[in-house]
Amino acid sequence: MTDVGIVLAGFGNVGRAFARLSFEKRQFLEKRYGLRLRLRAVFRSTGGIRLGPASAAERLLAGDAARAEESPLWNPKLRMSAPLTRGAHGVLVVCTASDVHTGEPGLGLIRMALARGWHVVTADKGPLVARFRELRETAARKGLKLGYSAAAGAALPALDVGLGSLAGTEIAAVEGILNGTTNYILTRMGQGADFDTALREAQAKGIAEPDPARDIEGLDAAVKLLLIANSTMGLDLRLDDIEVAPLAGVGRRALVSAAKRGLALKYLAKVQRETRKIRAEVKVSAIPRTHPLFGVDGTNKGVTFLTDSMGAVTVTGGKSDPRGAAAALLKDIINIYRS
Ligand SMILES: NC(=O)c1ccc[n+]([C@@H]2O[C@H](COP(=O)([O-])OP(=O)(O)OC[C@H]3O[C@@H](n4cnc5c(N)ncnc54)[C@H](OP(=O)(O)O)[C@@H]3O)[C@@H](O)[C@H]2O)c1
C-alpha cells in the first residue's frame, strides 16, 4: 500500500468535489491501485485546515465542507509552506482560480510544491498559461510529475488520447468543442431558450467558470486549446497567437437558419498547421452533419485530432462539471503512482 499525502489548494466547487470523490473512493483506490490518499491540508484564500487523524478528515468531509471556516480545525494563519514539507512525498492538488496573465495565486503555490519535491496536479489553467514551459521543465528536472488533464478538458480525455494513443503520429490539426458552458448555451438557444436563461442554467449546474466571461468571451476554450495543442503538437503557442471571437452576437435566428441547411453552429477551437504558419482560432463555426463533432451537444465536449498515420481520431463526452474535473485530478494522481 502506498500512502499519498494530499495538500488541497482551493476549496470551491472543484476542490470540494475532489475532497468528496477521493473520500468516497478510498476503498476502491486501495483495492484497485494500492493507493491510500491522505488529505493533509485544505486551503481557501483566507486560511486553511491541517488534518491529522483520519477521523478529523472524515468529519470535515461528511459535513458541509463549504463551512470549513466554522470547523474547530480552521486556522486563518496556516500557510501552504507548513504541510508542503520537504522530503514528505505527496501531491499538491491545485483548485484555485488564477489570473491567466500572472498565473497567480496558483503559480506561486505550484513553484513552492515543486521546489519541495511534491508532484502537482492542477485544474487551474492560469499558472500553465503564464508559465507552461517553466513548470514542465522544473518538474522534469526534479523527476516530478505535473498533471493538468483537469485544466485541459477535465473528464474529456483529450491529453490521454493525444499523448498516449496517438504516440508516433504527427498531428496536423486539433479541433474541439472545449467549453461545456458555451456548448450548452448554443444547444439551449437552439431549443428556444434565450442567452441569459441558458447561461444561468449552466451556472446552476456548476459548469461555468467562476467568472463566466471567461467562457463566453472564449478565453476558457482558447486556454484549453493552447494546452492541448502545445502538448500534443509540440508547439509553443502563446495566448496572443490565438484569434478569439466571443460567442456574443449569435442569435436564435442564426441557429435555426443553420439547422434548416443541415448545419450546426458550434463554438469551435482549432489549431492547424499551414504551409508557412500555424493558424489558431476560437469562433462560432457552421459544421455539416458529416463532421465528427456535429452531434456534440449540451454540456458535452469533444476533440478531433487530424493525424498523418492514424487519420482523424475523435474523442467526445466526459462529464462537464466539478465532479468530472475532480475525477480528472484523481486520474492524474493515480497515473503518477502507476508510472
Ligand atoms: N468548475 C468546473 O467545472 C471546472 C472544471 C475544470 C477546471 N476548473 C478550474 O478549477 C479551478 C477552480 O474552479 P472552481 O469552480 O472550484 O472555483 P471556485 O469555486 O471559485 O474556487 C476557487 C477556490 O480557490 C480558493 N483560493 C483563492 N486564492 C487562494 C489562495 N491564495 N490559496 C488557497 N486557495 C485560494 C478560493 O478561496 P475562497 O473559498 O476563500 O474564495 C476558493 O476556495 C478554476 O481554475 C477553474 O478554471 C473548473
mmCIF file with all atom_site columns, N, CA, C and O and ligand atoms in Angstrom, residues 9-16 43-46 69 80 94-98 105 109 123-126 150-151 154 206-210 214 220 320-322 325, ligand 1:
data_model
loop_
_atom_site.group_PDB
_atom_site.id
_atom_site.type_symbol
_atom_site.label_atom_id
_atom_site.label_alt_id
_atom_site.label_comp_id
_atom_site.label_asym_id
_atom_site.label_entity_id
_atom_site.label_seq_id
_atom_site.pdbx_PDB_ins_code
_atom_site.Cartn_x
_atom_site.Cartn_y
_atom_site.Cartn_z
_atom_site.occupancy
_atom_site.B_iso_or_equiv
_atom_site.pdbx_formal_charge
_atom_site.auth_seq_id
_atom_site.auth_comp_id
_atom_site.auth_asym_id
_atom_site.auth_atom_id
_atom_site.pdbx_PDB_model_num
ATOM   1   N N   . ALA A 1 9   ? -5.235  22.926 -2.515  1.00 0.00 ? 9   ALA A N   1
ATOM   2   C CA  . ALA A 1 9   ? -5.284  24.393 -2.573  1.00 0.00 ? 9   ALA A CA  1
ATOM   3   C C   . ALA A 1 9   ? -6.535  24.799 -3.320  1.00 0.00 ? 9   ALA A C   1
ATOM   4   O O   . ALA A 1 9   ? -6.666  24.514 -4.507  1.00 0.00 ? 9   ALA A O   1
ATOM   5   N N   . GLY A 1 10  ? -7.464  25.441 -2.633  1.00 0.00 ? 10  GLY A N   1
ATOM   6   C CA  . GLY A 1 10  ? -8.730  25.849 -3.244  1.00 0.00 ? 10  GLY A CA  1
ATOM   7   C C   . GLY A 1 10  ? -9.824  24.895 -2.816  1.00 0.00 ? 10  GLY A C   1
ATOM   8   O O   . GLY A 1 10  ? -9.716  23.670 -2.999  1.00 0.00 ? 10  GLY A O   1
ATOM   9   N N   . PHE A 1 11  ? -10.844 25.445 -2.174  1.00 0.00 ? 11  PHE A N   1
ATOM   10  C CA  . PHE A 1 11  ? -11.928 24.602 -1.647  1.00 0.00 ? 11  PHE A CA  1
ATOM   11  C C   . PHE A 1 11  ? -13.258 25.159 -2.114  1.00 0.00 ? 11  PHE A C   1
ATOM   12  O O   . PHE A 1 11  ? -14.181 25.342 -1.340  1.00 0.00 ? 11  PHE A O   1
ATOM   13  N N   . GLY A 1 12  ? -13.312 25.439 -3.421  1.00 0.00 ? 12  GLY A N   1
ATOM   14  C CA  . GLY A 1 12  ? -14.571 25.889 -4.023  1.00 0.00 ? 12  GLY A CA  1
ATOM   15  C C   . GLY A 1 12  ? -15.268 24.688 -4.657  1.00 0.00 ? 12  GLY A C   1
ATOM   16  O O   . GLY A 1 12  ? -15.208 23.574 -4.133  1.00 0.00 ? 12  GLY A O   1
ATOM   17  N N   . ASN A 1 13  ? -15.895 24.889 -5.828  1.00 0.00 ? 13  ASN A N   1
ATOM   18  C CA  . ASN A 1 13  ? -16.645 23.806 -6.492  1.00 0.00 ? 13  ASN A CA  1
ATOM   19  C C   . ASN A 1 13  ? -15.782 22.570 -6.722  1.00 0.00 ? 13  ASN A C   1
ATOM   20  O O   . ASN A 1 13  ? -16.154 21.454 -6.374  1.00 0.00 ? 13  ASN A O   1
ATOM   21  N N   . VAL A 1 14  ? -14.615 22.788 -7.346  1.00 0.00 ? 14  VAL A N   1
ATOM   22  C CA  . VAL A 1 14  ? -13.782 21.646 -7.740  1.00 0.00 ? 14  VAL A CA  1
ATOM   23  C C   . VAL A 1 14  ? -13.034 21.059 -6.537  1.00 0.00 ? 14  VAL A C   1
ATOM   24  O O   . VAL A 1 14  ? -12.967 19.840 -6.373  1.00 0.00 ? 14  VAL A O   1
ATOM   25  N N   . GLY A 1 15  ? -12.490 21.936 -5.689  1.00 0.00 ? 15  GLY A N   1
ATOM   26  C CA  . GLY A 1 15  ? -11.764 21.451 -4.511  1.00 0.00 ? 15  GLY A CA  1
ATOM   27  C C   . GLY A 1 15  ? -12.647 20.574 -3.632  1.00 0.00 ? 15  GLY A C   1
ATOM   28  O O   . GLY A 1 15  ? -12.236 19.496 -3.178  1.00 0.00 ? 15  GLY A O   1
ATOM   29  N N   . ARG A 1 16  ? -13.867 21.017 -3.415  1.00 0.00 ? 16  ARG A N   1
ATOM   30  C CA  . ARG A 1 16  ? -14.793 20.242 -2.569  1.00 0.00 ? 16  ARG A CA  1
ATOM   31  C C   . ARG A 1 16  ? -15.166 18.927 -3.253  1.00 0.00 ? 16  ARG A C   1
ATOM   32  O O   . ARG A 1 16  ? -15.240 17.874 -2.614  1.00 0.00 ? 16  ARG A O   1
ATOM   33  N N   . PHE A 1 43  ? -6.840  24.348 1.807   1.00 0.00 ? 43  PHE A N   1
ATOM   34  C CA  . PHE A 1 43  ? -6.701  25.804 1.901   1.00 0.00 ? 43  PHE A CA  1
ATOM   35  C C   . PHE A 1 43  ? -7.774  26.541 1.118   1.00 0.00 ? 43  PHE A C   1
ATOM   36  O O   . PHE A 1 43  ? -8.139  26.113 0.017   1.00 0.00 ? 43  PHE A O   1
ATOM   37  N N   . ARG A 1 44  ? -8.240  27.613 1.693   1.00 0.00 ? 44  ARG A N   1
ATOM   38  C CA  . ARG A 1 44  ? -9.016  28.617 0.956   1.00 0.00 ? 44  ARG A CA  1
ATOM   39  C C   . ARG A 1 44  ? -8.163  29.876 0.934   1.00 0.00 ? 44  ARG A C   1
ATOM   40  O O   . ARG A 1 44  ? -7.036  29.877 1.419   1.00 0.00 ? 44  ARG A O   1
ATOM   41  N N   . SER A 1 45  ? -8.712  30.977 0.377   1.00 0.00 ? 45  SER A N   1
ATOM   42  C CA  . SER A 1 45  ? -7.893  32.194 0.292   1.00 0.00 ? 45  SER A CA  1
ATOM   43  C C   . SER A 1 45  ? -7.658  32.790 1.674   1.00 0.00 ? 45  SER A C   1
ATOM   44  O O   . SER A 1 45  ? -6.727  33.565 1.878   1.00 0.00 ? 45  SER A O   1
ATOM   45  N N   . THR A 1 46  ? -8.502  32.432 2.613   1.00 0.00 ? 46  THR A N   1
ATOM   46  C CA  . THR A 1 46  ? -8.465  33.079 3.925   1.00 0.00 ? 46  THR A CA  1
ATOM   47  C C   . THR A 1 46  ? -7.819  32.226 5.024   1.00 0.00 ? 46  THR A C   1
ATOM   48  O O   . THR A 1 46  ? -7.866  32.590 6.192   1.00 0.00 ? 46  THR A O   1
ATOM   49  N N   . GLU A 1 69  ? -14.576 27.146 7.465   1.00 0.00 ? 69  GLU A N   1
ATOM   50  C CA  . GLU A 1 69  ? -14.131 28.151 8.431   1.00 0.00 ? 69  GLU A CA  1
ATOM   51  C C   . GLU A 1 69  ? -14.787 27.988 9.795   1.00 0.00 ? 69  GLU A C   1
ATOM   52  O O   . GLU A 1 69  ? -14.320 28.548 10.780  1.00 0.00 ? 69  GLU A O   1
ATOM   53  N N   . MET A 1 80  ? 0.710   27.525 3.241   1.00 0.00 ? 80  MET A N   1
ATOM   54  C CA  . MET A 1 80  ? 0.962   26.305 2.466   1.00 0.00 ? 80  MET A CA  1
ATOM   55  C C   . MET A 1 80  ? 2.335   25.706 2.774   1.00 0.00 ? 80  MET A C   1
ATOM   56  O O   . MET A 1 80  ? 2.542   24.501 2.658   1.00 0.00 ? 80  MET A O   1
ATOM   57  N N   . VAL A 1 94  ? -4.223  21.496 -7.136  1.00 0.00 ? 94  VAL A N   1
ATOM   58  C CA  . VAL A 1 94  ? -4.474  22.935 -7.272  1.00 0.00 ? 94  VAL A CA  1
ATOM   59  C C   . VAL A 1 94  ? -5.861  23.192 -7.864  1.00 0.00 ? 94  VAL A C   1
ATOM   60  O O   . VAL A 1 94  ? -6.129  22.866 -9.023  1.00 0.00 ? 94  VAL A O   1
ATOM   61  N N   . CYS A 1 95  ? -6.724  23.755 -7.039  1.00 0.00 ? 95  CYS A N   1
ATOM   62  C CA  . CYS A 1 95  ? -8.100  24.064 -7.465  1.00 0.00 ? 95  CYS A CA  1
ATOM   63  C C   . CYS A 1 95  ? -8.402  25.540 -7.230  1.00 0.00 ? 95  CYS A C   1
ATOM   64  O O   . CYS A 1 95  ? -9.525  25.900 -6.877  1.00 0.00 ? 95  CYS A O   1
ATOM   65  N N   . THR A 1 96  ? -7.386  26.366 -7.387  1.00 0.00 ? 96  THR A N   1
ATOM   66  C CA  . THR A 1 96  ? -7.592  27.812 -7.272  1.00 0.00 ? 96  THR A CA  1
ATOM   67  C C   . THR A 1 96  ? -8.046  28.341 -8.638  1.00 0.00 ? 96  THR A C   1
ATOM   68  O O   . THR A 1 96  ? -7.992  27.632 -9.635  1.00 0.00 ? 96  THR A O   1
ATOM   69  N N   . ALA A 1 97  ? -8.480  29.584 -8.665  1.00 0.00 ? 97  ALA A N   1
ATOM   70  C CA  . ALA A 1 97  ? -8.845  30.222 -9.932  1.00 0.00 ? 97  ALA A CA  1
ATOM   71  C C   . ALA A 1 97  ? -7.862  31.366 -10.140 1.00 0.00 ? 97  ALA A C   1
ATOM   72  O O   . ALA A 1 97  ? -7.951  32.387 -9.469  1.00 0.00 ? 97  ALA A O   1
ATOM   73  N N   . SER A 1 98  ? -6.906  31.158 -11.030 1.00 0.00 ? 98  SER A N   1
ATOM   74  C CA  . SER A 1 98  ? -5.823  32.150 -11.165 1.00 0.00 ? 98  SER A CA  1
ATOM   75  C C   . SER A 1 98  ? -5.983  33.037 -12.382 1.00 0.00 ? 98  SER A C   1
ATOM   76  O O   . SER A 1 98  ? -6.607  32.647 -13.371 1.00 0.00 ? 98  SER A O   1
ATOM   77  N N   . PRO A 1 105 ? -3.048  33.174 -7.947  1.00 0.00 ? 105 PRO A N   1
ATOM   78  C CA  . PRO A 1 105 ? -2.112  32.707 -6.917  1.00 0.00 ? 105 PRO A CA  1
ATOM   79  C C   . PRO A 1 105 ? -1.557  31.293 -7.151  1.00 0.00 ? 105 PRO A C   1
ATOM   80  O O   . PRO A 1 105 ? -0.619  30.891 -6.479  1.00 0.00 ? 105 PRO A O   1
ATOM   81  N N   . LEU A 1 109 ? 2.081   28.751 -5.705  1.00 0.00 ? 109 LEU A N   1
ATOM   82  C CA  . LEU A 1 109 ? 1.858   27.521 -4.948  1.00 0.00 ? 109 LEU A CA  1
ATOM   83  C C   . LEU A 1 109 ? 2.513   26.329 -5.656  1.00 0.00 ? 109 LEU A C   1
ATOM   84  O O   . LEU A 1 109 ? 3.144   25.476 -5.022  1.00 0.00 ? 109 LEU A O   1
ATOM   85  N N   . ALA A 1 123 ? -6.237  21.787 -11.718 1.00 0.00 ? 123 ALA A N   1
ATOM   86  C CA  . ALA A 1 123 ? -7.423  22.103 -12.533 1.00 0.00 ? 123 ALA A CA  1
ATOM   87  C C   . ALA A 1 123 ? -7.330  23.569 -12.957 1.00 0.00 ? 123 ALA A C   1
ATOM   88  O O   . ALA A 1 123 ? -8.060  24.012 -13.847 1.00 0.00 ? 123 ALA A O   1
ATOM   89  N N   . ASP A 1 124 ? -6.465  24.306 -12.292 1.00 0.00 ? 124 ASP A N   1
ATOM   90  C CA  . ASP A 1 124 ? -6.304  25.743 -12.531 1.00 0.00 ? 124 ASP A CA  1
ATOM   91  C C   . ASP A 1 124 ? -5.422  25.946 -13.765 1.00 0.00 ? 124 ASP A C   1
ATOM   92  O O   . ASP A 1 124 ? -4.270  25.495 -13.806 1.00 0.00 ? 124 ASP A O   1
ATOM   93  N N   . LYS A 1 125 ? -5.981  26.634 -14.773 1.00 0.00 ? 125 LYS A N   1
ATOM   94  C CA  . LYS A 1 125 ? -5.250  26.806 -16.024 1.00 0.00 ? 125 LYS A CA  1
ATOM   95  C C   . LYS A 1 125 ? -4.267  27.971 -15.960 1.00 0.00 ? 125 LYS A C   1
ATOM   96  O O   . LYS A 1 125 ? -3.295  28.038 -16.710 1.00 0.00 ? 125 LYS A O   1
ATOM   97  N N   . GLY A 1 126 ? -4.556  28.947 -15.077 1.00 0.00 ? 126 GLY A N   1
ATOM   98  C CA  . GLY A 1 126 ? -3.777  30.191 -15.051 1.00 0.00 ? 126 GLY A CA  1
ATOM   99  C C   . GLY A 1 126 ? -2.266  29.976 -15.001 1.00 0.00 ? 126 GLY A C   1
ATOM   100 O O   . GLY A 1 126 ? -1.535  30.505 -15.849 1.00 0.00 ? 126 GLY A O   1
ATOM   101 N N   . ALA A 1 150 ? -7.108  17.998 -15.865 1.00 0.00 ? 150 ALA A N   1
ATOM   102 C CA  . ALA A 1 150 ? -8.302  18.689 -15.369 1.00 0.00 ? 150 ALA A CA  1
ATOM   103 C C   . ALA A 1 150 ? -8.398  20.108 -15.912 1.00 0.00 ? 150 ALA A C   1
ATOM   104 O O   . ALA A 1 150 ? -9.480  20.682 -15.957 1.00 0.00 ? 150 ALA A O   1
ATOM   105 N N   . ALA A 1 151 ? -7.253  20.666 -16.335 1.00 0.00 ? 151 ALA A N   1
ATOM   106 C CA  . ALA A 1 151 ? -7.254  22.022 -16.896 1.00 0.00 ? 151 ALA A CA  1
ATOM   107 C C   . ALA A 1 151 ? -7.456  21.998 -18.410 1.00 0.00 ? 151 ALA A C   1
ATOM   108 O O   . ALA A 1 151 ? -7.738  23.012 -19.022 1.00 0.00 ? 151 ALA A O   1
ATOM   109 N N   . ALA A 1 154 ? -10.698 18.377 -18.675 1.00 0.00 ? 154 ALA A N   1
ATOM   110 C CA  . ALA A 1 154 ? -11.178 17.642 -17.496 1.00 0.00 ? 154 ALA A CA  1
ATOM   111 C C   . ALA A 1 154 ? -11.581 16.213 -17.852 1.00 0.00 ? 154 ALA A C   1
ATOM   112 O O   . ALA A 1 154 ? -10.747 15.435 -18.292 1.00 0.00 ? 154 ALA A O   1
ATOM   113 N N   . GLY A 1 206 ? -23.037 24.407 -12.158 1.00 0.00 ? 206 GLY A N   1
ATOM   114 C CA  . GLY A 1 206 ? -21.665 24.489 -11.625 1.00 0.00 ? 206 GLY A CA  1
ATOM   115 C C   . GLY A 1 206 ? -20.605 24.301 -12.706 1.00 0.00 ? 206 GLY A C   1
ATOM   116 O O   . GLY A 1 206 ? -19.434 24.090 -12.421 1.00 0.00 ? 206 GLY A O   1
ATOM   117 N N   . ILE A 1 207 ? -21.025 24.383 -13.998 1.00 0.00 ? 207 ILE A N   1
ATOM   118 C CA  . ILE A 1 207 ? -20.032 24.148 -15.057 1.00 0.00 ? 207 ILE A CA  1
ATOM   119 C C   . ILE A 1 207 ? -19.389 25.443 -15.538 1.00 0.00 ? 207 ILE A C   1
ATOM   120 O O   . ILE A 1 207 ? -18.332 25.428 -16.143 1.00 0.00 ? 207 ILE A O   1
ATOM   121 N N   . ALA A 1 208 ? -20.051 26.585 -15.282 1.00 0.00 ? 208 ALA A N   1
ATOM   122 C CA  . ALA A 1 208 ? -19.497 27.857 -15.749 1.00 0.00 ? 208 ALA A CA  1
ATOM   123 C C   . ALA A 1 208 ? -18.258 28.199 -14.929 1.00 0.00 ? 208 ALA A C   1
ATOM   124 O O   . ALA A 1 208 ? -18.126 27.791 -13.778 1.00 0.00 ? 208 ALA A O   1
ATOM   125 N N   . GLU A 1 209 ? -17.335 28.907 -15.542 1.00 0.00 ? 209 GLU A N   1
ATOM   126 C CA  . GLU A 1 209 ? -16.145 29.389 -14.831 1.00 0.00 ? 209 GLU A CA  1
ATOM   127 C C   . GLU A 1 209 ? -16.578 30.317 -13.697 1.00 0.00 ? 209 GLU A C   1
ATOM   128 O O   . GLU A 1 209 ? -17.654 30.932 -13.779 1.00 0.00 ? 209 GLU A O   1
ATOM   129 N N   . PRO A 1 210 ? -15.742 30.449 -12.631 1.00 0.00 ? 210 PRO A N   1
ATOM   130 C CA  . PRO A 1 210 ? -16.087 31.390 -11.568 1.00 0.00 ? 210 PRO A CA  1
ATOM   131 C C   . PRO A 1 210 ? -16.452 32.760 -12.151 1.00 0.00 ? 210 PRO A C   1
ATOM   132 O O   . PRO A 1 210 ? -17.379 33.416 -11.685 1.00 0.00 ? 210 PRO A O   1
ATOM   133 N N   . ARG A 1 214 ? -15.157 34.384 -18.921 1.00 0.00 ? 214 ARG A N   1
ATOM   134 C CA  . ARG A 1 214 ? -14.076 33.539 -19.458 1.00 0.00 ? 214 ARG A CA  1
ATOM   135 C C   . ARG A 1 214 ? -14.605 32.491 -20.433 1.00 0.00 ? 214 ARG A C   1
ATOM   136 O O   . ARG A 1 214 ? -13.903 32.051 -21.332 1.00 0.00 ? 214 ARG A O   1
ATOM   137 N N   . ASP A 1 220 ? -11.632 30.574 -21.961 1.00 0.00 ? 220 ASP A N   1
ATOM   138 C CA  . ASP A 1 220 ? -11.507 29.209 -21.444 1.00 0.00 ? 220 ASP A CA  1
ATOM   139 C C   . ASP A 1 220 ? -11.189 28.222 -22.581 1.00 0.00 ? 220 ASP A C   1
ATOM   140 O O   . ASP A 1 220 ? -10.287 27.393 -22.455 1.00 0.00 ? 220 ASP A O   1
ATOM   141 N N   . SER A 1 320 ? -19.066 17.382 -17.677 1.00 0.00 ? 320 SER A N   1
ATOM   142 C CA  . SER A 1 320 ? -18.576 18.759 -17.685 1.00 0.00 ? 320 SER A CA  1
ATOM   143 C C   . SER A 1 320 ? -19.027 19.431 -16.408 1.00 0.00 ? 320 SER A C   1
ATOM   144 O O   . SER A 1 320 ? -19.888 20.283 -16.432 1.00 0.00 ? 320 SER A O   1
ATOM   145 N N   . ASP A 1 321 ? -18.524 19.006 -15.290 1.00 0.00 ? 321 ASP A N   1
ATOM   146 C CA  . ASP A 1 321 ? -18.928 19.625 -14.023 1.00 0.00 ? 321 ASP A CA  1
ATOM   147 C C   . ASP A 1 321 ? -17.799 19.441 -13.005 1.00 0.00 ? 321 ASP A C   1
ATOM   148 O O   . ASP A 1 321 ? -16.786 18.794 -13.305 1.00 0.00 ? 321 ASP A O   1
ATOM   149 N N   . PRO A 1 322 ? -17.951 20.008 -11.820 1.00 0.00 ? 322 PRO A N   1
ATOM   150 C CA  . PRO A 1 322 ? -16.858 19.916 -10.847 1.00 0.00 ? 322 PRO A CA  1
ATOM   151 C C   . PRO A 1 322 ? -16.470 18.470 -10.524 1.00 0.00 ? 322 PRO A C   1
ATOM   152 O O   . PRO A 1 322 ? -15.301 18.167 -10.315 1.00 0.00 ? 322 PRO A O   1
ATOM   153 N N   . ALA A 1 325 ? -14.238 17.255 -13.215 1.00 0.00 ? 325 ALA A N   1
ATOM   154 C CA  . ALA A 1 325 ? -12.897 17.852 -13.060 1.00 0.00 ? 325 ALA A CA  1
ATOM   155 C C   . ALA A 1 325 ? -12.153 17.162 -11.916 1.00 0.00 ? 325 ALA A C   1
ATOM   156 O O   . ALA A 1 325 ? -10.947 16.878 -12.020 1.00 0.00 ? 325 ALA A O   1
HETATM 157 N N1  . LIG B 2 .   ? -15.990 24.312 -12.222 1.00 0.00 ? 1   LIG B N1  1
HETATM 158 C C1  . LIG B 2 .   ? -15.574 23.415 -13.096 1.00 0.00 ? 1   LIG B C1  1
HETATM 159 O O1  . LIG B 2 .   ? -16.349 22.539 -13.526 1.00 0.00 ? 1   LIG B O1  1
HETATM 160 C C2  . LIG B 2 .   ? -14.126 23.397 -13.533 1.00 0.00 ? 1   LIG B C2  1
HETATM 161 C C3  . LIG B 2 .   ? -13.686 22.418 -14.464 1.00 0.00 ? 1   LIG B C3  1
HETATM 162 C C4  . LIG B 2 .   ? -12.328 22.357 -14.809 1.00 0.00 ? 1   LIG B C4  1
HETATM 163 C C5  . LIG B 2 .   ? -11.433 23.284 -14.286 1.00 0.00 ? 1   LIG B C5  1
HETATM 164 N N2  . LIG B 2 .   ? -11.892 24.261 -13.419 1.00 0.00 ? 1   LIG B N2  1
HETATM 165 C C6  . LIG B 2 .   ? -10.917 25.183 -12.849 1.00 0.00 ? 1   LIG B C6  1
HETATM 166 O O2  . LIG B 2 .   ? -10.751 24.795 -11.484 1.00 0.00 ? 1   LIG B O2  1
HETATM 167 C C7  . LIG B 2 .   ? -10.440 25.949 -10.691 1.00 0.00 ? 1   LIG B C7  1
HETATM 168 C C8  . LIG B 2 .   ? -11.426 26.042 -9.534  1.00 0.00 ? 1   LIG B C8  1
HETATM 169 O O3  . LIG B 2 .   ? -12.733 26.221 -10.044 1.00 0.00 ? 1   LIG B O3  1
HETATM 170 P P1  . LIG B 2 .   ? -13.951 26.381 -9.021  1.00 0.00 ? 1   LIG B P1  1
HETATM 171 O O4  . LIG B 2 .   ? -15.177 26.364 -9.845  1.00 0.00 ? 1   LIG B O4  1
HETATM 172 O O5  . LIG B 2 .   ? -13.776 25.393 -7.930  1.00 0.00 ? 1   LIG B O5  1
HETATM 173 O O6  . LIG B 2 .   ? -13.654 27.865 -8.466  1.00 0.00 ? 1   LIG B O6  1
HETATM 174 P P2  . LIG B 2 .   ? -14.141 28.483 -7.065  1.00 0.00 ? 1   LIG B P2  1
HETATM 175 O O7  . LIG B 2 .   ? -15.387 27.796 -6.634  1.00 0.00 ? 1   LIG B O7  1
HETATM 176 O O8  . LIG B 2 .   ? -14.106 29.956 -7.239  1.00 0.00 ? 1   LIG B O8  1
HETATM 177 O O9  . LIG B 2 .   ? -12.975 28.052 -6.035  1.00 0.00 ? 1   LIG B O9  1
HETATM 178 C C9  . LIG B 2 .   ? -11.711 28.657 -6.033  1.00 0.00 ? 1   LIG B C9  1
HETATM 179 C C10 . LIG B 2 .   ? -11.095 28.387 -4.681  1.00 0.00 ? 1   LIG B C10 1
HETATM 180 O O10 . LIG B 2 .   ? -9.748  28.875 -4.664  1.00 0.00 ? 1   LIG B O10 1
HETATM 181 C C11 . LIG B 2 .   ? -9.535  29.471 -3.369  1.00 0.00 ? 1   LIG B C11 1
HETATM 182 N N3  . LIG B 2 .   ? -8.368  30.362 -3.383  1.00 0.00 ? 1   LIG B N3  1
HETATM 183 C C12 . LIG B 2 .   ? -8.220  31.572 -3.969  1.00 0.00 ? 1   LIG B C12 1
HETATM 184 N N4  . LIG B 2 .   ? -6.984  32.070 -3.684  1.00 0.00 ? 1   LIG B N4  1
HETATM 185 C C13 . LIG B 2 .   ? -6.355  31.143 -2.926  1.00 0.00 ? 1   LIG B C13 1
HETATM 186 C C14 . LIG B 2 .   ? -5.067  31.061 -2.322  1.00 0.00 ? 1   LIG B C14 1
HETATM 187 N N5  . LIG B 2 .   ? -4.177  32.040 -2.444  1.00 0.00 ? 1   LIG B N5  1
HETATM 188 N N6  . LIG B 2 .   ? -4.748  29.950 -1.605  1.00 0.00 ? 1   LIG B N6  1
HETATM 189 C C15 . LIG B 2 .   ? -5.643  28.946 -1.446  1.00 0.00 ? 1   LIG B C15 1
HETATM 190 N N7  . LIG B 2 .   ? -6.883  28.961 -2.002  1.00 0.00 ? 1   LIG B N7  1
HETATM 191 C C16 . LIG B 2 .   ? -7.234  30.047 -2.727  1.00 0.00 ? 1   LIG B C16 1
HETATM 192 C C17 . LIG B 2 .   ? -10.843 30.176 -3.088  1.00 0.00 ? 1   LIG B C17 1
HETATM 193 O O11 . LIG B 2 .   ? -10.894 30.540 -1.739  1.00 0.00 ? 1   LIG B O11 1
HETATM 194 P P3  . LIG B 2 .   ? -12.236 31.158 -1.061  1.00 0.00 ? 1   LIG B P3  1
HETATM 195 O O12 . LIG B 2 .   ? -13.097 29.943 -0.829  1.00 0.00 ? 1   LIG B O12 1
HETATM 196 O O13 . LIG B 2 .   ? -11.718 31.765 0.196   1.00 0.00 ? 1   LIG B O13 1
HETATM 197 O O14 . LIG B 2 .   ? -12.793 32.127 -2.048  1.00 0.00 ? 1   LIG B O14 1
HETATM 198 C C18 . LIG B 2 .   ? -11.821 29.075 -3.485  1.00 0.00 ? 1   LIG B C18 1
HETATM 199 O O15 . LIG B 2 .   ? -11.992 28.157 -2.447  1.00 0.00 ? 1   LIG B O15 1
HETATM 200 C C19 . LIG B 2 .   ? -10.519 27.164 -11.631 1.00 0.00 ? 1   LIG B C19 1
HETATM 201 O O16 . LIG B 2 .   ? -9.207  27.492 -12.024 1.00 0.00 ? 1   LIG B O16 1
HETATM 202 C C20 . LIG B 2 .   ? -11.321 26.644 -12.815 1.00 0.00 ? 1   LIG B C20 1
HETATM 203 O O17 . LIG B 2 .   ? -10.941 27.294 -14.011 1.00 0.00 ? 1   LIG B O17 1
HETATM 204 C C21 . LIG B 2 .   ? -13.206 24.327 -13.035 1.00 0.00 ? 1   LIG B C21 1
#
